[in-house]
CSV table of C-alpha atoms in Angstrom, one decimal:
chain,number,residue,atom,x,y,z
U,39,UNK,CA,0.0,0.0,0.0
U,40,UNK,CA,1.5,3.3,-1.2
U,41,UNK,CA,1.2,6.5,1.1
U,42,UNK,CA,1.1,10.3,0.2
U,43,UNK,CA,3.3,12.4,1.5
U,44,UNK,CA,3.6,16.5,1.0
U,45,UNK,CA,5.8,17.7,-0.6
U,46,UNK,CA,4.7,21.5,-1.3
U,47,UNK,CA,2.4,24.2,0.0
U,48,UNK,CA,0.8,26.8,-2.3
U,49,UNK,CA,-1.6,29.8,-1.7
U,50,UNK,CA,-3.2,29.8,-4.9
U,51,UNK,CA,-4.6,27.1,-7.4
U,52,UNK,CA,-2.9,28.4,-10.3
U,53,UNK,CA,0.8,28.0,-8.5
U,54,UNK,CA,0.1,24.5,-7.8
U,55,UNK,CA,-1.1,23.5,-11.2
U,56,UNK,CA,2.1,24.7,-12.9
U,57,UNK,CA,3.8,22.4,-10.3
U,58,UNK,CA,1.5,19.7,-10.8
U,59,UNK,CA,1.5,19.9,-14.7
U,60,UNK,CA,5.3,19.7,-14.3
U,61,UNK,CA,5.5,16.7,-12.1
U,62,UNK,CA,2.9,15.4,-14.1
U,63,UNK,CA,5.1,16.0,-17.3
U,64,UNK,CA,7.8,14.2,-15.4
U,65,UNK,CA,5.7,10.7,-15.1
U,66,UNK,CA,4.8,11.9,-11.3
U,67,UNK,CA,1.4,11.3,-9.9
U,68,UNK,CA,0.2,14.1,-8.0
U,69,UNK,CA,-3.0,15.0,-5.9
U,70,UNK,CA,-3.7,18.1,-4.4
U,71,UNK,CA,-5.1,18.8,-1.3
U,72,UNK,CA,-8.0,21.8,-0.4
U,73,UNK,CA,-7.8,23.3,-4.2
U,74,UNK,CA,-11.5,23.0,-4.6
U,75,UNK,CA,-11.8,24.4,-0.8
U,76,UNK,CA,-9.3,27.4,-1.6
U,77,UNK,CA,-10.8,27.7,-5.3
U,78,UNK,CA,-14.4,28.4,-3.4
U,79,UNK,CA,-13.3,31.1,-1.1
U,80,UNK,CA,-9.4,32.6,-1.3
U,81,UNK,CA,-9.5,34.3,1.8
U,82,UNK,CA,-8.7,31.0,3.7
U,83,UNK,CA,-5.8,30.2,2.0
U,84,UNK,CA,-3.8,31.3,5.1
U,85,UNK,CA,-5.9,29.6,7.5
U,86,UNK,CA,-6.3,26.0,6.1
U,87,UNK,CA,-2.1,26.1,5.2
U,88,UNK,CA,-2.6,26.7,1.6
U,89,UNK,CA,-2.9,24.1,-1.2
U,90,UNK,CA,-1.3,20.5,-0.3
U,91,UNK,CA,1.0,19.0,-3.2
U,92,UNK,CA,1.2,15.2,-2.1
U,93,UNK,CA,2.7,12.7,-3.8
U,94,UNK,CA,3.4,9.3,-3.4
U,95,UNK,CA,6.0,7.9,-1.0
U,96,UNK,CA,7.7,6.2,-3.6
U,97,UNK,CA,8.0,9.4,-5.8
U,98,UNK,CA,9.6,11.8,-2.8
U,99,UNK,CA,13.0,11.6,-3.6
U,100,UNK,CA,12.2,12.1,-7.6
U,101,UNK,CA,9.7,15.0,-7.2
U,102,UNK,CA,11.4,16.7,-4.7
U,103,UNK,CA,15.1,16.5,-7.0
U,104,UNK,CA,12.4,18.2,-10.1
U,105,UNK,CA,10.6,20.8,-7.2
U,106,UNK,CA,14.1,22.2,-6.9
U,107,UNK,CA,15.1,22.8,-10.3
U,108,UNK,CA,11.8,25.1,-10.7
U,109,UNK,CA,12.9,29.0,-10.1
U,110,UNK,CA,10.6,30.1,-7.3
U,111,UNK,CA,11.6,33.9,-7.7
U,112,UNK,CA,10.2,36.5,-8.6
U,113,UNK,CA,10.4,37.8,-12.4
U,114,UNK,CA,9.3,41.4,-14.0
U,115,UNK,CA,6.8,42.1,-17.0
U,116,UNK,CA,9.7,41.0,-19.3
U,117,UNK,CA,10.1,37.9,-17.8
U,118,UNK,CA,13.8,38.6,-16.1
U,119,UNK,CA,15.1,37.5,-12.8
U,120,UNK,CA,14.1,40.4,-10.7
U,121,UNK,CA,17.4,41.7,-9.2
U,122,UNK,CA,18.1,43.2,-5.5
U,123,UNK,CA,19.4,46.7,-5.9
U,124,UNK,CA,21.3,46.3,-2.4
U,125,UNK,CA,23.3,43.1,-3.2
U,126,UNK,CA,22.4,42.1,-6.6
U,127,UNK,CA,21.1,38.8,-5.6
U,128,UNK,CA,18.1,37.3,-7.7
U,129,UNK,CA,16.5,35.7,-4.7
U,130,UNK,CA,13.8,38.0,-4.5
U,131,UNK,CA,10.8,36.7,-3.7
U,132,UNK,CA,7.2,39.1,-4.3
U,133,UNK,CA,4.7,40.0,-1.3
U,134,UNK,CA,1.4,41.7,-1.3
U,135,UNK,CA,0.2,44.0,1.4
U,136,UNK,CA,-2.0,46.2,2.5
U,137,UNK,CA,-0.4,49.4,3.6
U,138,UNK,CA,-2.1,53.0,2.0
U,139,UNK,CA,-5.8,53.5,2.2
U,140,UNK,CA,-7.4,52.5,-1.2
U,141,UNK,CA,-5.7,49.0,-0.4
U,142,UNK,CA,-7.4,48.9,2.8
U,143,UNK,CA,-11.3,49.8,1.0
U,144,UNK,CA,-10.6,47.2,-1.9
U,145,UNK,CA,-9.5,45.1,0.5
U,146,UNK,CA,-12.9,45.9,2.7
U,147,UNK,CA,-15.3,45.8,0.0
U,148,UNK,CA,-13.8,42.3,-1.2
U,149,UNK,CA,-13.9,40.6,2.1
U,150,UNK,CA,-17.7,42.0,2.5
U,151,UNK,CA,-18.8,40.9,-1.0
U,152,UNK,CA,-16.5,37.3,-1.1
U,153,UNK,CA,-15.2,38.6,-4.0
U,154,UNK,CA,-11.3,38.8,-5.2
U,155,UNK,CA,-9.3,41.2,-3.7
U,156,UNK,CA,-9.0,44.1,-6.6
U,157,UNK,CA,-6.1,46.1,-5.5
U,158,UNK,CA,-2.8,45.4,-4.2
U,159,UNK,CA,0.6,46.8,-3.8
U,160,UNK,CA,3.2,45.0,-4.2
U,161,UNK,CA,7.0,44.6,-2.1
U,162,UNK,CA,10.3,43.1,-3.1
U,163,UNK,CA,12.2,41.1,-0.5
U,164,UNK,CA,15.9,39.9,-1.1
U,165,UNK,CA,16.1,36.5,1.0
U,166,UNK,CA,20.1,37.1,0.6
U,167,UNK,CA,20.3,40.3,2.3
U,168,UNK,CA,16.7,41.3,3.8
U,169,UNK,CA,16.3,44.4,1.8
U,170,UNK,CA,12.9,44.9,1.1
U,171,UNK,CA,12.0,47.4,-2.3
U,172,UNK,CA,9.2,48.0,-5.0
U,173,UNK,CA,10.0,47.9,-8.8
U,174,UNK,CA,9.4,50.9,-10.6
């Protein structure tokens, strides 16, 4: 009897599909956990743990080996490797965020009518050197 194990975590549907399609690609059976759950309502995305990627036991070591070979960095419209302008790193990683006050009322009405959020901002962070920037 084979078991599942986990072997990624994703907020949104669409990110774990890519994965999945890859494994997939890759002769890699894959089931995901809570997509139809997180596909209903977003907003508990954060509360459930996000979308589960499980595969079987057997299939760890293999999916794991092609889970690291997938760039999970940020890119720009043009598809480059967004690029710290502190240390140059491309281990940049994207964030959303509610800071200014039209954030906060799109972020109100959304939550009030269950539908998707309509206006973020978006931050920067360099996992090599902390500094956290916007693109211009």
């Amino acid at each position: 009897m084979s078991t599942f194990v986990n072997i990624a975590r994703f907020q949104y549907s669409s990110e774990a599909q890519i994965v999945k399609g890859k494994l997939q690609s890759e002769g890699i059976e894959v089931f995901l956990a809570d997509q139809v759950l997180i596909d209903t309502d977003p907003l508990v995305s954060q509360a459930i743990g996000g979308i589960k990627l499980n595969v079987y036991a057997d299939d760890e070591e293999r999916a794991r080996a092609i889970l690291s070979e997938i760039h999970d960095y940020s890119l720009d419209d043009k598809g480059e490797r967004v690029v710290c302008p502190n240390c140059d790193s491309t281990r940049v990683k994207v964030y959303t965020h509610i800071k200014d006050v039209r954030s906060f009322f799109a972020f109100l009405f959304s939550f009030l009518t269950f539908a998707l959020p309509i206006h973020y901002k978006y931050d920067y962070h360099c996992e090599n050197c902390e500094e956290k920037f916007t693109l211009k």
